[in-house]
């Protein structure tokens, strides 16, 4: 079955190329190429009067009248003939296929599929077959037809035929990897029955049962792999941090605010993990502005007071710098040493040396920290601020720089728990839902470019009161060949409009130095209006900024809009988010409505997932989820719970022989997915 698809009877090298374009390389791949849906095709004659007008029907009959061709108008011609089977006589119609006339000799058997016209007992034919060979029995008896994703040159019939042959010749060579116990407990169909159920369904129910097995198996494999990874990690000897009872009190004294209940709860969860000899592996998720950074800072503090080193890795340089300065201001009180490491850092070698010697307590940086040259004296805590940007593998590289250090993954795109368990199934999850005291809800409005001057006038008033504003555009400059406003040109427009008010520009194509300078000026209030691309999307924290204007807001995903909006409302001022939407499509309107009505990041990410679909929402594999063949996050949520439970069962029974085959499958999966 692992043989190349070209060796399947009836395929050959030419068709094999077409199969390959559908991702089918081997005979086995073909067997697991499942239909997209099944279509109910009734046999017109045996279904009798039950059949409805315009229904899709099938018929096998003998040609009883000589065909005739009639020109209807212009180039359109209509060929008609009559066929009969043992139960009745029907008219068949083909449009624009006059050449068939010579083939439809009286007495010939023909199988057809098409659309039924009840009044005239007539079928407009879509597919026909003169062969006497019973290639696909459903077609003649009339029942459910599997519909496969096809490609040019490879139609449904060819795929169905090839699958029939593959099933006939190879199905007996297949052994079910799922242990019997699980098949029985979760009422799954066995492998062979499932394949027959999906490719040659006898009923809709049977097709659904077959499909269910494949979805379940895929999810079970993924979940089992995650649990095994988690178990292996838990079995390692991690670092037992020494945590004093009053640590939280001592730490929070230097902050200028009271910690929220959720922050305290999560901090305790983390300190418990860190005190244990099992390595911590925890996800910290919280809505924008909920104060995750302080939690990260606390865990870094715990590691340093235990005599170890910690890392904070973030996705952008701007963010790295910001965190660096924030942490420095806190850790100065404790005499804790913080260094910055990004690809544009000048004294990298010096930092490397000091890290290795243990002279640096905490390093904050971008993926530059992953470089081979970066070595630690005693790395005991890794915090990554992921925003779905690092993956499992990058986390593993960092881990390798210590001896089973504790890991805290922060995510600013909060997602509902079930989804989080899918994405980060190998991690324990902590969530912060509460926002710090005194925050006023951000007022969000959606408008059109026609109202831009009114928006500018509003900004002017707020700036005159001493506030600051962000304006986000999707692109850097107009040379990028996509529609949408470009920050560089927009900056000139804004600069002119606002005259004396100082306007800055920030985008990803600027050098790190330039970016840093602009951010510092904005932070210090020397710039009042900052025109930027999405470089400011994550983490940027300027409390005095209270207006966020997003041009071409229709071009951003909901979660991204929520992230951008989260750049304001971080202080005690009333904040505003104005979405300038350049299209009037119903999808855009729906999305803007969600944004103006909802401020809960958990709800927004769920709506985003629904609107954009899992592919776009989660991005590709590097963002942490494998590309599933059958499982779809949006439609198969209710599989997660039973598959997770079954995975637990797998884990408990790994040593049993009946689980060995499945374990092999899990390992194959994990090899592709993990390191
Ligand atoms: N308990 C608190 N009370 C008041 N202010 C707080 C509290 N916790 C954090 N803050 C402040 O709130 C702001 C937002 O915190 P932080 O940057 O940690 O949020 P975040 O969760 O990382 O959000 P984002 O994902 O948007 O970056 C910061 O200025 C921080 O100093």
XYZ file of C-alpha atoms and ligand atoms in Angstrom:
706
model
C 0.000 0.000 0.000
C 2.929 2.311 0.388
C 3.613 1.816 -3.317
C 3.446 4.797 -5.616
C -0.061 5.582 -6.811
C 0.993 5.071 -10.442
C 1.085 1.303 -9.842
C -2.588 1.116 -8.963
C -4.529 -0.581 -11.728
C -5.837 2.008 -14.196
C -3.644 4.887 -12.967
C -0.195 4.982 -14.649
C 2.359 7.821 -14.658
C 0.196 10.467 -16.318
C -2.742 10.207 -13.949
C -0.371 9.703 -11.040
C 0.796 13.286 -11.588
C -2.771 14.485 -11.228
C -3.250 12.418 -8.095
C -0.052 13.891 -6.696
C -1.411 17.379 -7.206
C -4.171 16.356 -4.775
C -1.551 15.235 -2.275
C -2.027 11.555 -3.090
C 1.392 9.924 -3.474
C 0.686 6.311 -2.549
C -2.151 3.812 -2.705
C -2.580 4.261 1.020
C -2.933 8.026 0.579
C -5.727 7.361 -1.889
C -7.580 5.116 0.548
C -7.403 7.877 3.141
C -8.504 10.545 0.682
C -11.947 11.091 2.116
C -14.928 12.518 0.284
C -15.845 16.090 1.066
C -19.517 15.145 1.299
C -21.987 12.590 0.100
C -24.771 13.265 -2.277
C -28.098 11.530 -2.266
C -28.813 10.208 -5.748
C -32.024 8.233 -5.919
C -32.837 5.704 -8.549
C -35.657 7.393 -10.412
C -37.462 4.223 -11.190
C -37.275 2.347 -7.911
C -37.988 5.492 -5.870
C -41.193 5.912 -7.939
C -43.586 8.715 -7.101
C -41.618 9.680 -3.945
C -39.069 11.390 -6.091
C -39.270 15.166 -6.158
C -39.058 17.554 -9.031
C -35.456 18.770 -9.713
C -33.998 15.957 -7.588
C -30.665 14.484 -8.551
C -31.408 11.011 -9.913
C -29.745 7.963 -11.400
C -31.083 5.477 -13.896
C -29.864 2.419 -15.755
C -31.916 1.592 -18.818
C -31.970 0.516 -22.456
C -32.266 3.010 -25.320
C -35.700 2.481 -26.877
C -36.098 5.332 -29.380
C -33.599 6.624 -31.876
C -32.110 9.936 -30.620
C -32.964 13.215 -32.301
C -31.103 16.533 -32.259
C -32.868 19.874 -32.378
C -31.299 23.332 -32.592
C -32.873 25.568 -29.961
C -31.183 28.903 -30.678
C -27.765 30.069 -31.776
C -25.282 27.383 -30.924
C -27.511 25.651 -28.411
C -28.694 22.199 -29.398
C -30.740 19.591 -27.577
C -30.453 15.842 -28.008
C -33.320 13.654 -26.807
C -33.910 9.956 -26.598
C -35.922 7.540 -24.503
C -34.777 4.726 -22.283
C -36.672 2.180 -20.294
C -35.910 -0.094 -17.385
C -38.081 -2.820 -15.944
C -40.301 -0.271 -14.171
C -40.826 2.556 -16.607
C -39.878 4.729 -19.528
C -38.029 8.053 -19.271
C -36.940 10.817 -21.591
C -33.236 11.743 -21.530
C -31.961 15.177 -22.554
C -28.432 16.377 -23.330
C -27.579 19.934 -24.206
C -24.883 20.715 -26.762
C -23.696 17.158 -27.270
C -25.041 16.329 -30.775
C -22.131 13.932 -31.361
C -23.732 11.468 -28.915
C -26.422 10.734 -31.470
C -24.334 8.094 -33.201
C -23.499 6.365 -29.906
C -27.032 6.054 -28.602
C -28.121 3.106 -30.690
C -31.453 1.496 -29.834
C -30.911 -1.526 -27.572
C -27.797 -0.138 -25.883
C -27.604 -0.072 -22.064
C -26.770 3.281 -20.529
C -26.315 4.514 -16.971
C -27.077 8.156 -16.360
C -27.098 10.683 -13.553
C -28.875 14.007 -13.820
C -31.664 16.327 -12.761
C -35.242 15.070 -12.851
C -38.207 16.885 -14.354
C -41.220 15.201 -12.775
C -43.889 16.574 -15.120
C -42.267 15.226 -18.280
C -40.566 12.174 -16.671
C -37.400 13.612 -18.102
C -33.752 13.578 -16.958
C -31.286 16.290 -17.974
C -28.125 14.214 -18.032
C -24.914 15.342 -16.285
C -23.007 12.067 -16.315
C -23.406 8.966 -18.404
C -21.682 5.640 -18.860
C -22.163 2.994 -21.535
C -20.124 0.404 -19.794
C -21.835 -2.826 -18.837
C -19.279 -3.320 -16.161
C -20.652 -2.527 -12.756
C -18.008 0.005 -11.823
C -19.868 1.662 -9.052
C -22.842 -0.217 -7.827
C -24.380 2.801 -6.109
C -24.696 4.510 -9.413
C -26.998 1.822 -10.703
C -28.980 1.125 -7.586
C -29.133 4.805 -6.834
C -28.077 5.882 -3.326
C -25.368 7.977 -1.725
C -22.533 9.188 -3.900
C -19.261 10.294 -2.310
C -18.054 13.628 -3.657
C -14.272 14.107 -3.605
C -12.264 17.263 -4.021
C -11.138 16.993 -7.651
C -8.655 18.623 -9.984
C -8.652 19.309 -13.710
C -8.259 16.046 -15.593
C -9.315 13.935 -12.633
C -13.076 13.786 -12.260
C -15.307 12.165 -9.646
C -15.720 9.029 -11.689
C -11.995 8.429 -12.034
C -11.372 8.968 -8.340
C -14.284 6.727 -7.393
C -13.075 4.008 -9.754
C -9.522 4.134 -8.433
C -10.713 4.047 -4.827
C -12.961 1.073 -5.579
C -9.980 -0.801 -7.003
C -7.741 0.176 -4.102
C -10.376 -0.917 -1.608
C -10.935 -4.218 -3.375
C -7.261 -5.099 -3.648
C -5.806 -3.628 -0.489
C -8.337 -3.188 2.281
C -7.467 -6.550 3.784
C -3.871 -5.468 4.256
C -4.896 -2.729 6.651
C -4.681 -3.186 10.396
C -6.456 -0.847 12.734
C -3.981 1.139 14.860
C -6.612 2.197 17.405
C -6.734 -0.256 20.314
C -9.922 -2.320 20.497
C -10.732 -1.044 23.965
C -10.961 2.508 22.676
C -12.906 1.524 19.574
C -15.483 -0.112 21.817
C -15.598 2.511 24.526
C -16.121 5.386 22.089
C -18.335 3.373 19.739
C -16.065 3.950 16.769
C -16.130 1.981 13.554
C -13.091 -0.184 12.909
C -10.660 0.974 10.229
C -11.907 -1.195 7.377
C -15.564 -0.521 8.119
C -14.827 3.187 8.328
C -13.161 3.204 4.929
C -16.104 1.379 3.367
C -18.493 3.690 5.183
C -16.946 6.844 3.795
C -16.151 5.658 0.267
C -19.207 3.482 -0.354
C -21.792 4.710 2.126
C -25.034 2.796 2.370
C -26.684 5.527 4.425
C -25.958 9.052 5.598
C -25.684 7.752 9.121
C -23.066 5.244 8.123
C -21.052 7.904 6.301
C -21.130 10.118 9.370
C -19.974 7.242 11.555
C -17.091 6.526 9.203
C -16.097 10.178 9.089
C -16.327 10.455 12.862
C -13.750 7.728 13.288
C -11.163 9.553 11.178
C -11.710 12.863 12.926
C -11.531 11.168 16.304
C -8.407 9.218 15.388
C -6.607 12.315 14.216
C -7.462 14.266 17.316
C -6.682 11.328 19.570
C -3.255 10.955 17.990
C -2.536 14.647 18.472
C -3.814 14.713 22.040
C -1.939 11.521 22.943
C 1.270 12.981 21.514
C 0.803 16.109 23.613
C 0.111 14.107 26.756
C 3.125 11.900 26.178
C 5.278 14.990 25.661
C 3.853 16.457 28.848
C 4.412 13.243 30.794
C 7.994 12.947 29.598
C 8.629 16.495 30.608
C 7.014 15.988 33.987
C 9.216 13.008 34.672
C 12.312 15.149 34.378
C 14.052 16.543 37.384
C 13.397 20.274 37.179
C 14.688 23.097 39.315
C 13.165 23.453 42.757
C 13.038 27.178 43.362
C 13.293 28.292 46.939
C 10.293 30.529 47.503
C 9.899 32.546 50.659
C 6.411 32.982 52.071
C 6.489 36.758 51.812
C 7.862 36.877 48.239
C 4.706 38.316 46.703
C 4.431 40.952 49.385
C 8.055 42.013 49.039
C 7.777 42.148 45.252
C 4.492 44.031 45.088
C 5.759 46.740 47.427
C 7.851 48.296 44.661
C 4.906 48.505 42.238
C 2.935 51.689 42.232
C -0.382 49.789 42.251
C -2.362 47.062 43.951
C -2.311 43.686 42.184
C -5.658 42.418 40.945
C -7.180 39.251 42.411
C -6.522 37.360 39.169
C -2.888 38.483 39.104
C -2.397 37.237 42.660
C -4.117 33.936 41.898
C -1.948 33.321 38.836
C 1.214 34.354 40.696
C 0.471 31.745 43.351
C -0.105 29.090 40.701
C 3.244 29.959 39.189
C 5.153 30.015 42.456
C 3.740 26.602 43.341
C 4.948 25.248 39.994
C 8.351 26.837 40.450
C 8.773 25.448 43.938
C 8.131 21.940 42.697
C 10.813 19.671 41.242
C 8.606 18.991 38.211
C 9.461 21.519 35.523
C 6.762 24.164 35.081
C 5.050 24.216 31.724
C 2.345 26.825 31.942
C 0.362 29.062 29.650
C -0.589 32.463 30.971
C -3.332 34.043 28.962
C -5.076 37.279 29.622
C -6.937 39.979 27.819
C -5.112 43.014 26.491
C -3.895 45.261 29.245
C -4.793 42.799 32.010
C -1.269 43.076 33.433
C 0.496 39.912 32.329
C 3.907 41.567 32.256
C 3.939 42.064 35.992
C 3.214 38.368 36.451
C 6.137 37.540 34.173
C 8.286 39.952 36.147
C 7.310 38.252 39.392
C 8.284 34.816 38.131
C 11.602 36.206 36.912
C 12.083 37.745 40.337
C 11.458 34.350 41.975
C 14.072 32.683 39.822
C 16.723 35.305 40.500
C 16.220 35.347 44.269
C 16.720 31.574 44.108
C 20.142 32.196 42.611
C 19.219 31.376 39.004
C 18.859 33.148 35.658
C 15.732 33.902 33.641
C 14.843 34.788 30.061
C 12.007 36.830 28.623
C 11.643 36.290 24.889
C 9.219 38.461 22.891
C 8.332 38.682 19.190
C 9.473 42.233 18.308
C 12.380 44.538 19.103
C 10.082 47.360 20.172
C 8.489 45.094 22.694
C 11.834 43.751 23.877
C 13.054 47.276 24.523
C 9.888 48.270 26.307
C 9.948 45.230 28.564
C 13.634 45.760 29.168
C 13.103 49.295 30.470
C 10.036 48.306 32.493
C 11.778 45.365 34.123
C 14.869 47.411 34.767
C 12.863 50.011 36.648
C 11.394 47.286 38.861
C 14.544 45.200 39.309
C 16.727 48.176 40.161
C 15.015 48.117 43.538
C 16.226 44.578 44.082
C 19.662 45.016 42.642
C 18.846 42.504 39.946
C 20.737 42.729 36.708
C 18.762 42.920 33.415
C 20.239 42.905 29.895
C 18.727 43.391 26.442
C 19.577 41.058 23.576
C 18.173 41.581 20.074
C 19.743 41.080 16.663
C 20.646 44.769 16.584
C 22.244 44.818 20.053
C 25.806 46.142 19.741
C 27.710 44.378 22.491
C 26.340 40.929 21.915
C 29.591 39.109 22.639
C 29.932 40.911 25.961
C 26.382 39.991 26.905
C 27.085 36.367 25.894
C 30.117 36.262 28.174
C 28.355 37.817 31.114
C 25.382 35.491 30.678
C 27.654 32.487 30.651
C 29.427 33.628 33.757
C 26.123 34.257 35.501
C 26.736 38.019 35.788
C 23.441 38.757 34.057
C 20.367 37.696 36.017
C 17.689 38.312 33.419
C 17.946 38.661 29.669
C 15.126 40.220 27.665
C 15.173 39.851 23.910
C 13.841 38.608 20.636
C 14.602 35.292 18.926
C 18.237 36.493 18.936
C 18.325 34.660 22.261
C 17.912 31.382 20.397
C 21.367 31.780 18.777
C 23.807 29.027 19.495
C 26.297 31.375 21.105
C 23.860 32.247 23.864
C 24.729 30.121 26.903
C 23.708 30.453 30.511
C 25.277 29.746 33.841
C 22.072 28.545 35.444
C 18.971 29.078 33.354
C 15.953 28.168 35.435
C 13.055 30.123 33.930
C 11.964 30.861 30.374
C 9.117 33.263 29.740
C 7.972 33.622 26.149
C 5.448 36.208 25.073
C 4.143 34.369 22.094
C 1.166 36.026 20.485
C 1.090 32.815 18.396
C 4.434 33.653 16.926
C 6.854 31.201 18.380
C 6.231 27.517 18.072
C 6.801 24.376 20.015
C 10.203 23.919 18.383
C 11.528 27.331 19.324
C 10.494 26.774 22.893
C 12.435 23.515 22.775
C 15.600 25.324 21.587
C 15.397 27.654 24.552
C 14.802 24.787 26.922
C 17.959 23.143 25.667
C 19.947 26.068 27.075
C 19.179 24.970 30.597
C 18.565 21.745 32.411
C 14.798 21.408 32.365
C 14.070 25.025 33.239
C 10.566 26.176 34.137
C 8.600 27.544 31.198
C 5.896 30.192 31.196
C 4.213 30.964 27.881
C 2.275 34.226 27.719
C -0.363 34.812 25.102
C -2.131 38.093 24.498
C -4.711 36.540 22.219
C -6.859 35.008 24.884
C -8.833 32.081 23.590
C -11.576 30.016 25.181
C -10.337 27.174 27.350
C -11.187 24.291 25.013
C -9.342 26.007 22.207
C -6.401 26.745 24.460
C -6.255 23.115 25.453
C -6.071 22.220 21.776
C -3.358 24.692 20.965
C -1.347 24.370 24.102
C -2.401 20.901 25.207
C 0.988 20.168 26.698
C 0.733 23.133 29.051
C -1.214 23.922 32.215
C -3.343 26.997 31.772
C -3.718 30.144 33.892
C -6.056 32.929 32.814
C -6.354 36.562 33.884
C -9.799 37.913 33.170
C -9.901 40.882 35.512
C -8.598 44.281 34.377
C -6.771 46.576 36.827
C -8.976 48.826 38.925
C -10.165 52.127 37.541
C -9.960 51.254 33.861
C -12.734 52.839 31.828
C -14.163 50.750 28.972
C -12.840 51.953 25.621
C -15.521 53.621 23.490
C -15.360 52.101 20.017
C -16.888 53.634 16.889
C -16.920 52.584 13.280
C -16.998 55.147 10.486
C -16.108 55.746 6.826
C -13.235 57.720 5.236
C -15.750 60.502 4.460
C -15.748 61.359 8.140
C -11.972 61.483 8.456
C -11.896 65.264 9.014
C -14.329 64.953 11.903
C -12.109 62.269 13.380
C -9.073 64.560 12.980
C -10.905 67.420 14.659
C -11.711 65.126 17.566
C -8.060 64.120 17.837
C -7.069 67.790 17.824
C -9.314 68.487 20.819
C -7.966 65.554 22.799
C -4.352 66.425 21.960
C -4.969 69.987 23.088
C -6.048 68.503 26.413
C -2.655 66.775 26.579
C -3.570 63.318 25.305
C -1.883 61.281 22.597
C -3.107 59.300 19.637
C -2.150 56.360 17.421
C -3.222 56.072 13.794
C -2.616 52.648 12.312
C -2.402 51.945 8.559
C -2.012 48.491 7.075
C 1.042 49.195 4.887
C 4.414 50.888 5.065
C 4.494 52.591 1.659
C 2.511 52.600 -1.536
C 5.046 50.530 -3.427
C 3.524 47.490 -1.729
C 1.125 46.421 -4.400
C -1.932 45.940 -2.290
C -4.775 48.328 -1.797
C -4.906 50.024 1.573
C -3.488 53.193 3.028
C 0.245 53.388 3.479
C 1.755 54.801 6.649
C 4.480 56.850 4.922
C 2.081 58.797 2.694
C -0.508 59.008 5.416
C 2.062 60.497 7.762
C 2.571 63.429 5.356
C -1.158 64.024 5.162
C -1.554 63.969 8.941
C 1.530 66.096 9.488
C 0.167 68.781 7.168
C -3.302 68.688 8.657
C -2.186 69.052 12.248
C 0.276 71.902 11.657
C 2.052 72.609 14.946
C 1.094 69.363 16.640
C 4.007 66.950 16.468
C 3.402 63.810 14.428
C 5.695 60.748 14.331
C 6.016 57.757 12.025
C 6.766 54.175 13.011
C 7.002 51.133 10.772
C 8.841 47.848 10.481
C 11.170 48.992 7.696
C 12.845 51.585 9.901
C 16.098 50.733 11.632
C 15.930 49.601 15.248
C 17.567 52.826 16.324
C 15.014 54.953 14.505
C 12.174 52.907 15.925
C 13.518 53.191 19.428
C 13.933 56.939 19.071
C 10.365 57.451 17.880
C 8.945 55.207 20.597
C 10.905 57.074 23.253
C 9.678 60.427 21.936
C 6.112 59.157 21.963
C 6.495 57.813 25.479
C 7.931 61.107 26.663
C 5.070 62.992 25.078
C 7.299 64.776 22.534
C 5.200 63.213 19.781
C 1.436 63.596 20.106
C 0.205 61.626 17.135
C 1.933 58.434 16.063
C 1.203 57.125 12.567
C 2.219 53.474 12.571
C 1.832 50.090 10.994
C 1.021 47.053 13.090
C 4.519 47.101 14.626
C 2.689 48.573 17.581
C 0.238 45.718 17.692
C 1.536 43.858 20.673
C 2.418 44.974 24.130
C 3.174 48.638 23.482
C 2.218 50.460 26.631
C 1.840 54.259 26.756
C -0.731 55.196 29.373
C -1.278 58.733 28.156
C -2.402 57.620 24.685
C -6.186 57.544 24.612
C -7.165 57.468 20.914
C -6.580 54.616 18.502
C -7.620 55.234 14.912
C -7.407 52.249 12.569
C -7.514 53.011 8.851
C -8.648 50.196 6.534
C -9.935 48.389 9.579
C -11.597 45.864 7.257
C -8.136 44.516 6.450
C -7.419 43.290 9.972
C -8.639 40.198 11.784
C -10.844 40.791 14.818
C -8.216 39.598 17.276
C -5.699 41.921 15.695
C -8.122 44.856 15.937
C -8.672 43.991 19.578
C -4.900 43.906 20.152
C -4.497 47.284 18.461
C -7.382 48.741 20.429
C -5.696 47.452 23.588
C -2.897 49.986 23.058
C -5.234 52.598 24.556
C -7.299 52.442 27.736
C -4.215 51.571 29.748
C -4.466 54.507 32.101
C -7.231 56.304 33.952
C -8.373 58.385 30.935
C -11.475 57.761 28.857
C -10.174 56.152 25.672
C -11.547 55.863 22.167
C -11.045 53.511 19.270
C -12.190 54.679 15.843
C -12.346 52.124 13.079
C -12.259 53.654 9.608
C -13.766 51.038 7.356
C -13.227 51.445 3.616
C -15.778 48.920 2.390
C -19.436 48.476 2.920
C -19.568 44.707 2.590
C -21.780 42.767 4.942
C -18.768 40.834 6.325
C -16.928 44.067 7.110
C -20.033 45.529 8.724
C -20.538 42.417 10.808
C -16.957 42.561 12.032
C -17.108 46.256 12.878
C -20.339 45.604 14.791
C -18.636 42.931 16.899
C -15.800 45.351 17.642
C -18.100 48.179 18.680
C -20.220 45.923 20.866
C -17.676 43.589 22.470
C -14.646 44.291 24.583
C -14.022 40.776 25.865
C -10.968 39.333 24.128
C -12.077 35.753 24.778
C -15.375 36.375 22.961
C -13.670 38.271 20.158
C -11.240 35.485 19.405
C -14.102 33.027 19.210
C -15.994 35.272 16.791
C -12.795 35.759 14.815
C -12.291 32.036 14.537
C -15.848 31.625 13.311
C -15.588 34.384 10.728
C -12.151 33.639 9.345
C -11.960 29.909 9.842
C -9.243 28.066 11.736
C -6.695 28.189 8.901
C -6.424 31.952 8.897
C -7.036 32.378 12.587
C -4.296 30.068 13.746
C -2.031 30.490 10.759
C 0.320 27.713 9.833
C 2.073 24.968 11.730
C 4.743 27.214 13.096
C 2.047 28.893 15.139
C 1.581 25.801 17.173
C -1.179 23.721 15.627
C -0.525 20.979 13.118
C -2.435 21.041 9.862
C -5.226 18.601 10.443
C -6.543 16.571 7.558
C -9.933 15.747 8.988
C -10.374 17.629 12.241
C -11.647 21.169 11.981
C -11.545 23.350 15.063
C -14.706 25.181 14.168
C -17.049 22.299 13.479
C -15.624 19.545 15.608
C -15.290 21.209 18.996
C -17.369 18.490 20.637
C -14.758 15.890 19.750
C -12.166 17.561 21.953
C -13.489 16.378 25.298
C -13.889 12.655 24.449
C -10.620 12.594 22.485
C -8.794 14.150 25.429
C -10.306 11.579 27.746
C -9.393 8.748 25.358
C -5.853 10.107 25.120
C -5.629 9.817 28.883
C -6.622 6.172 28.551
C -3.941 5.680 25.913
C -1.396 7.148 28.271
C -2.385 4.844 31.102
C -2.138 1.747 28.931
C 0.951 2.444 26.883
C 2.753 -0.619 28.150
C 0.022 -2.998 26.929
C 0.814 -4.802 23.718
C -2.534 -3.885 22.180
C -1.444 -0.231 22.339
C 1.913 -0.665 20.611
C 0.665 -0.107 17.102
C -1.038 3.089 18.130
C 2.040 4.250 19.998
C 4.006 3.919 16.776
C 1.482 6.116 15.031
C 1.717 8.700 17.814
C 5.496 8.744 17.493
C 5.322 9.228 13.744
C 2.976 12.130 14.317
C 5.120 13.604 17.073
C 8.265 13.355 14.931
C 6.641 15.631 12.409
C 5.262 17.971 14.943
C 7.681 18.163 17.857
C 11.417 18.130 17.900
N -2.904 45.647 39.140
C -2.638 46.682 38.369
N -3.142 47.906 38.680
C -2.896 48.968 37.914
N -2.130 48.964 36.820
C -1.621 47.778 36.448
C -1.839 46.584 37.195
N -1.197 45.571 36.600
C -0.589 46.090 35.511
N -0.845 47.408 35.426
C -0.406 48.322 34.378
O -1.288 48.125 33.276
C -0.604 48.275 32.065
C -0.818 47.038 31.234
O -0.112 45.968 31.787
P 0.697 44.950 30.894
O 1.503 45.674 29.903
O 1.320 43.991 31.777
O -0.526 44.302 30.183
P -0.525 43.017 29.293
O -1.446 42.054 29.921
O 0.852 42.598 28.995
O -1.250 43.600 28.039
P -0.859 43.528 26.509
O -1.079 42.113 26.134
O -1.840 44.453 25.944
O 0.507 44.012 26.412
C 0.832 48.524 32.415
O 1.073 49.891 32.337
C 0.958 48.037 33.835
O 1.944 48.734 34.551
